Amino acid sequence: MSSLQSVRDRRSAARAQADGSVKPSGLKRFGPMYAAVSPFYILFAVFGIFPVGFSIFLSFQSWDGIGKMKSVGWENYKYLLTDPQFWQSIVNTLEIWVMATVPMLFLALVVAYALHTAVRFKSFYRMAYFVPNVTSMVAMAIVFGSIFSGNFGILNDLLKSIGAGQVQWLTDPWGIKVAIAALSTWRWVGYNAIIYLAGLQAISQDVYEAAKMDGANARQTFFRITIPLMRPIILFTVITSTIGGLQLFTESQVLVGDSGGTGQSGETIVVYLWQHAFVQNQFGYGGAIGWALFILIVLFSIINWRFLRERNDDLGRKGRRLRRNSRAS
Amino acid sequence: MPVSRRRFLGLGAGGAAGAALALSGCGSGGAALSGPDQVNLWTWNRSVSDKLTTLAAKKGIPGDSSKKLIYTKIGGNYKQKILTALAGKSSIPDIMGMNSDVASYFPDADVFWDLRELGAESVKSEYLDWKWQQGVAPDGRMLAFPMDAGPTALFYRADIFAKAGLPTDPQEIAAMAPDWPSYLKMATQLRKKVPGSVIVPTMSEAYGELTGQLPKLYMTKDNHYIGDQDHIKQAFDMAYKVVKDGLSANAQGPDVNAIITNGKQPCQIGAVWWGLIYPVGSAPQTSGKWRVAMPPGGPGNSGGSFLAIPKQARNPQAAMDLIKWLQSPKNQASAFGEMQLFPSTPAAYKDPALAAPQKFYGGQRTIDVFGTVAQKVPGAYLSAYDDIISTQFGNEIPNVEGGKSPEAAWKTIQENVKRELTRVGVM
């Protein structure tokens, strides 16, 4: 607040100097403006700043949400770091993330390319691919639950009809991960495809025409022109899906329940948080998990950011080289 | 009317302020669920008599017919839902059920009525003392009112015992196996004559039976952990001996019922509800062959439940009156007739519903055993942290049955208990 005040003071002082008159005090002048934007900052304070600040305080308490809080110092964090299930939940999350993200982004690129070159019903396809993203996650998890169901699931019927054996998707540790990853892939393919499509449309037709003139075939065009020029967009989708993947919750919770199913193999970090904070009513510990998750996301964001920066430089160099080469030829 | 921009902004700011006020309005106060002429009761299914609750819903609660009972059965994870409601501090019922984990609510004693203030003690003498004490927090506040109890007995198949050359009369069985060493000796003889026989489905069950008979358990009243002391270690070792002697089936899931049905497990120390679920429920064809005897190792308790009145109750006194009526000796006896909830009021044991000979148990008057046991349960002090501690035992004991050395498991248990108790700030 004080820095804001000083900025305001300096500004009004400057203004007073400029036109030689003294304006009314800050609050009177800016009050209406602050009141006008208040819906945002009041709501943000109530639902944003306060919970964040309170969770720091909470993470040093033992509290069931009902009785008195009890200060326990760093014990929640100590417990967290020594809990094998916490580390397992990180491993689970990363495994599911890889299993979901790789096919998801690949499929999204293929879909985007197809949409880009499609001639008819363009808008219909775009909408159709985006629908999963706006569908209720819980409803879809229930639908996927019956697709992956062990005895009566459509998927197992399909496997049986082609002579393969049944897989107990929702009770097998890896089956659970596959089911959660499939659900996540299904949901986000369309979203990423739309982003890729925007990227594809931003690539100038001149480049493609030039490639055509030089006799490049479709494959060469795709891998030598489309992919390199799309790289920043691909990296953007990688970052957003990393953040999304680390917060994976609904898919797992609805498919296999509060504790991640068999061997807790579907227990992601957020499911772990949910289970401790809201099933076992250990809100203090939940706060500590929340902050651990925050640190983890920051860590991954830094990695991604460095990756992105390097690649951008890399791209810049490549671009220059490309131009040089074309000039030389 | 055209809305100018200034006016629009003004309206927006007013709306936001209104929303903020409304939000803070929900936060404080803590609305009760009941209207002025209602008493809301929340419990899980089969915990209070449907007959009695229907009566109180129709005719009003005894002593104040203007107030009607609204009974809601909470399905699913009962405790999680209750805790969430209490943490939300809104729509709290007047009465809520608590299971045998009643002590886990002690740290939250502030949000419940001290039932002594509502006159609970006027009927104290009618209830089993140890049961009554389980609902009293360490600081003396009475948090929960007794519902049913779970006195244990030795259930056994008289026909199979006869085949093994063992006595079949409850008195003789009790004399032959007064404690666990003699019980295991008897079981070994049974196993010799009827190969494959076991006395427990799992080591965890044996450990539960043993600890249910102890006069002290995991914590003292002033929050000292004693679960690493001899009394627990002896129970743990004895449970392991059961496994070592081949007397545990290591059965999981439906197998637990199957070994009762097919006679592989012809005896078990269990509460009345155990008899209802296993022999009566999964082996109805064995009717008449079962008997109950005084349990080896002494009287114990397994399960049982309570009722409490949250501070936010709209009509606490009416709630108290309703509880007293619902749990009176006469009505507990009628609940036993309805769904076999064993009364915590000794006077009810003389009621025909309980005192009649039981056909399933070969015409034995099982109340002679259960009634005697109920009045002699040592009643260990149950602490708020027993759940956390017993979970650590429960996680590790199956590993012992799976081949882990009991010493290593004991060490792991104690380490994990210390870790858990440190986190909640008790150690």
XYZ file of N, CA and C in Angstrom, chain B residues 149-241:
279
model
N -23.794 -51.629 22.504
C -22.466 -52.079 22.925
C -22.111 -53.340 22.137
N -20.853 -53.730 22.236
C -20.417 -54.915 21.483
C -19.681 -55.934 22.321
N -20.326 -56.447 23.405
C -19.632 -57.453 24.217
C -19.331 -58.703 23.377
N -18.175 -59.296 23.639
C -17.762 -60.428 22.805
C -17.953 -61.750 23.552
N -18.068 -62.811 22.747
C -18.159 -64.168 23.296
C -17.425 -65.085 22.338
N -17.174 -66.315 22.776
C -16.616 -67.298 21.862
C -17.768 -68.022 21.171
N -17.912 -67.771 19.875
C -18.889 -68.510 19.074
C -18.219 -69.811 18.640
N -18.929 -70.923 18.714
C -18.322 -72.156 18.207
C -19.370 -73.114 17.692
N -18.918 -73.995 16.780
C -19.788 -75.006 16.208
C -19.726 -76.242 17.099
N -20.812 -76.524 17.818
C -20.822 -77.651 18.753
C -20.581 -78.969 18.025
N -21.149 -79.112 16.792
C -21.002 -80.382 16.083
C -19.545 -80.660 15.713
N -18.840 -79.627 15.270
C -17.444 -79.822 14.879
C -16.568 -80.043 16.110
N -16.890 -79.317 17.192
C -16.142 -79.509 18.435
C -16.303 -80.954 18.925
N -17.526 -81.485 18.788
C -17.778 -82.866 19.220
C -16.935 -83.835 18.392
N -16.860 -83.547 17.095
C -16.076 -84.397 16.197
C -14.603 -84.405 16.600
N -14.144 -83.278 17.137
C -12.741 -83.161 17.533
C -12.512 -83.686 18.940
N -13.558 -84.217 19.540
C -13.417 -84.742 20.892
C -13.340 -83.674 21.955
N -13.799 -82.485 21.617
C -13.798 -81.388 22.589
C -15.158 -81.329 23.265
N -15.210 -80.713 24.455
C -16.521 -80.558 25.090
C -17.411 -79.646 24.229
N -18.712 -79.794 24.381
C -19.624 -78.957 23.614
C -20.405 -78.012 24.508
N -20.343 -78.242 25.794
C -21.093 -77.403 26.722
C -20.351 -76.080 26.966
N -21.074 -74.949 26.869
C -20.419 -73.643 27.045
C -19.613 -73.535 28.341
N -20.185 -74.089 29.434
C -19.472 -74.019 30.722
C -18.138 -74.733 30.646
N -18.175 -75.937 30.045
C -16.944 -76.732 29.963
C -15.907 -76.074 29.057
N -16.404 -75.504 27.951
C -15.488 -74.796 27.039
C -14.806 -73.657 27.780
N -15.621 -72.882 28.511
C -15.072 -71.746 29.241
C -14.044 -72.207 30.267
N -14.306 -73.351 30.886
C -13.376 -73.859 31.895
C -12.098 -74.373 31.230
N -12.237 -74.913 30.022
C -11.090 -75.500 29.338
C -10.201 -74.421 28.712
N -10.811 -73.311 28.291
C -10.032 -72.263 27.624
C -10.308 -70.904 28.259
N -9.785 -70.690 29.473
C -10.029 -69.404 30.121
C -9.166 -68.285 29.540
N -8.002 -68.637 28.989
C -7.122 -67.597 28.455
C -6.616 -68.014 27.070
N -5.801 -67.159 26.461
C -5.369 -67.417 25.090
C -4.453 -68.636 24.950
N -3.472 -68.827 25.858
C -2.630 -70.035 25.700
C -3.468 -71.310 25.701
N -4.447 -71.387 26.621
C -5.259 -72.612 26.661
C -6.205 -72.684 25.461
N -6.609 -71.506 24.976
C -7.463 -71.449 23.782
C -6.702 -72.006 22.579
N -5.435 -71.610 22.445
C -4.640 -72.093 21.324
C -4.386 -73.600 21.457
N -4.238 -74.063 22.706
C -4.022 -75.493 22.919
C -5.264 -76.274 22.453
N -6.411 -75.729 22.834
C -7.671 -76.354 22.433
C -7.800 -76.344 20.904
N -7.444 -75.203 20.298
C -7.554 -75.071 18.846
C -6.610 -76.030 18.132
N -5.442 -76.251 18.733
C -4.480 -77.176 18.119
C -5.034 -78.594 18.111
N -5.696 -78.945 19.222
C -6.326 -80.277 19.264
C -7.415 -80.387 18.194
N -8.182 -79.303 18.052
C -9.226 -79.258 17.038
C -8.618 -79.462 15.652
N -7.516 -78.789 15.426
C -6.854 -78.831 14.127
C -6.308 -80.229 13.816
N -5.896 -80.924 14.903
C -5.372 -82.286 14.713
C -6.488 -83.230 14.268
N -7.648 -83.079 14.928
C -8.742 -84.006 14.658
C -9.518 -83.603 13.396
N -9.669 -82.310 13.196
C -10.367 -81.823 12.004
C -9.363 -80.981 11.208
N -8.594 -81.627 10.349
C -7.489 -80.931 9.674
C -7.978 -79.704 8.903
N -7.147 -78.673 8.928
C -7.460 -77.452 8.182
C -8.229 -76.429 8.995
N -8.645 -76.825 10.209
C -9.444 -75.884 11.004
C -8.621 -74.672 11.424
N -9.289 -73.510 11.447
C -8.649 -72.278 11.915
C -9.579 -71.607 12.920
N -9.038 -70.631 13.640
C -9.891 -69.920 14.608
C -10.074 -68.446 14.261
N -9.283 -67.945 13.320
C -9.466 -66.558 12.865
C -9.264 -66.498 11.353
N -9.914 -65.521 10.697
C -9.646 -65.362 9.261
C -8.262 -64.769 8.997
N -7.831 -63.852 9.848
C -6.537 -63.195 9.649
C -5.873 -62.916 10.995
N -4.593 -62.602 10.941
C -3.874 -62.199 12.143
C -4.434 -60.878 12.677
N -4.850 -60.004 11.758
C -5.419 -58.717 12.185
C -6.628 -58.939 13.084
N -7.456 -59.933 12.723
C -8.627 -60.256 13.522
C -8.207 -60.716 14.917
N -7.209 -61.594 14.961
C -6.730 -62.086 16.254
C -6.229 -60.928 17.103
N -5.482 -60.011 16.475
C -4.959 -58.856 17.194
C -6.107 -57.988 17.721
N -7.137 -57.819 16.897
C -8.302 -57.038 17.310
C -9.024 -57.666 18.494
N -9.176 -59.004 18.459
C -9.840 -59.694 19.567
C -9.039 -59.523 20.854
N -7.718 -59.659 20.728
C -6.840 -59.558 21.898
C -6.872 -58.158 22.496
N -6.770 -57.131 21.645
C -6.726 -55.770 22.185
C -8.097 -55.326 22.705
N -9.158 -55.934 22.188
C -10.498 -55.600 22.681
C -10.721 -56.050 24.116
N -9.807 -56.897 24.626
C -9.958 -57.406 25.998
C -9.075 -56.674 26.997
N -8.277 -55.704 26.494
C -7.305 -55.048 27.374
C -7.939 -53.947 28.216
N -7.435 -53.762 29.443
C -7.935 -52.668 30.282
C -7.320 -51.318 29.924
N -6.218 -51.334 29.171
C -5.669 -50.065 28.652
C -5.182 -50.334 27.249
N -5.153 -49.262 26.424
C -4.830 -49.506 25.026
C -3.600 -48.701 24.595
N -3.775 -47.697 23.774
C -2.623 -47.035 23.144
C -2.169 -45.753 23.836
N -3.115 -45.041 24.459
C -2.744 -43.751 25.049
C -3.249 -43.676 26.485
N -2.555 -42.846 27.282
C -3.079 -42.561 28.608
C -3.946 -41.309 28.496
N -4.666 -40.999 29.571
C -5.561 -39.842 29.524
C -4.811 -38.538 29.341
N -3.542 -38.494 29.808
C -2.781 -37.254 29.600
C -1.895 -37.347 28.357
N -2.397 -38.092 27.351
C -1.779 -38.125 26.031
C -0.339 -38.641 25.996
N -0.068 -39.691 26.763
C 1.212 -40.376 26.600
C 0.983 -41.642 25.807
N 1.849 -41.861 24.851
C 1.725 -43.057 24.026
C 2.245 -44.268 24.792
N 1.406 -45.301 24.922
C 1.845 -46.518 25.622
C 1.693 -47.745 24.733
N 1.488 -47.498 23.433
C 1.307 -48.611 22.500
C 2.579 -49.377 22.207
N 3.713 -48.914 22.767
C 4.958 -49.654 22.565
C 5.296 -50.478 23.797
N 4.329 -50.546 24.748
C 4.618 -51.244 26.003
C 4.183 -52.708 25.959
N 4.483 -53.391 27.070
C 4.301 -54.847 27.122
C 2.900 -55.324 26.777
N 1.875 -54.604 27.287
C 0.521 -55.135 27.087
C 0.181 -55.242 25.602
N 0.654 -54.290 24.801
C 0.396 -54.346 23.362
C 1.326 -55.355 22.687
N 2.583 -55.358 23.134
C 3.547 -56.294 22.542
C 3.087 -57.739 22.768
N 2.538 -58.001 23.968
C 2.070 -59.370 24.253
C 0.903 -59.755 23.357
N 0.002 -58.793 23.132
C -1.128 -59.070 22.243
C -0.625 -59.334 20.832
N 0.330 -58.512 20.412
C 0.918 -58.652 19.080
C 1.585 -60.028 18.938
N 2.367 -60.409 19.953
C 3.060 -61.696 19.903
C 2.077 -62.861 19.906
N 1.020 -62.719 20.709
C 0.028 -63.797 20.776
C -0.686 -63.932 19.426
N -0.989 -62.787 18.797
C -1.621 -62.839 17.477
C -0.693 -63.531 16.480
N 0.598 -63.275 16.615
C 1.557 -63.926 15.721
C 1.607 -65.429 15.978
N 1.469 -65.792 17.280
C 1.485 -67.223 17.621
C 0.304 -67.950 16.955
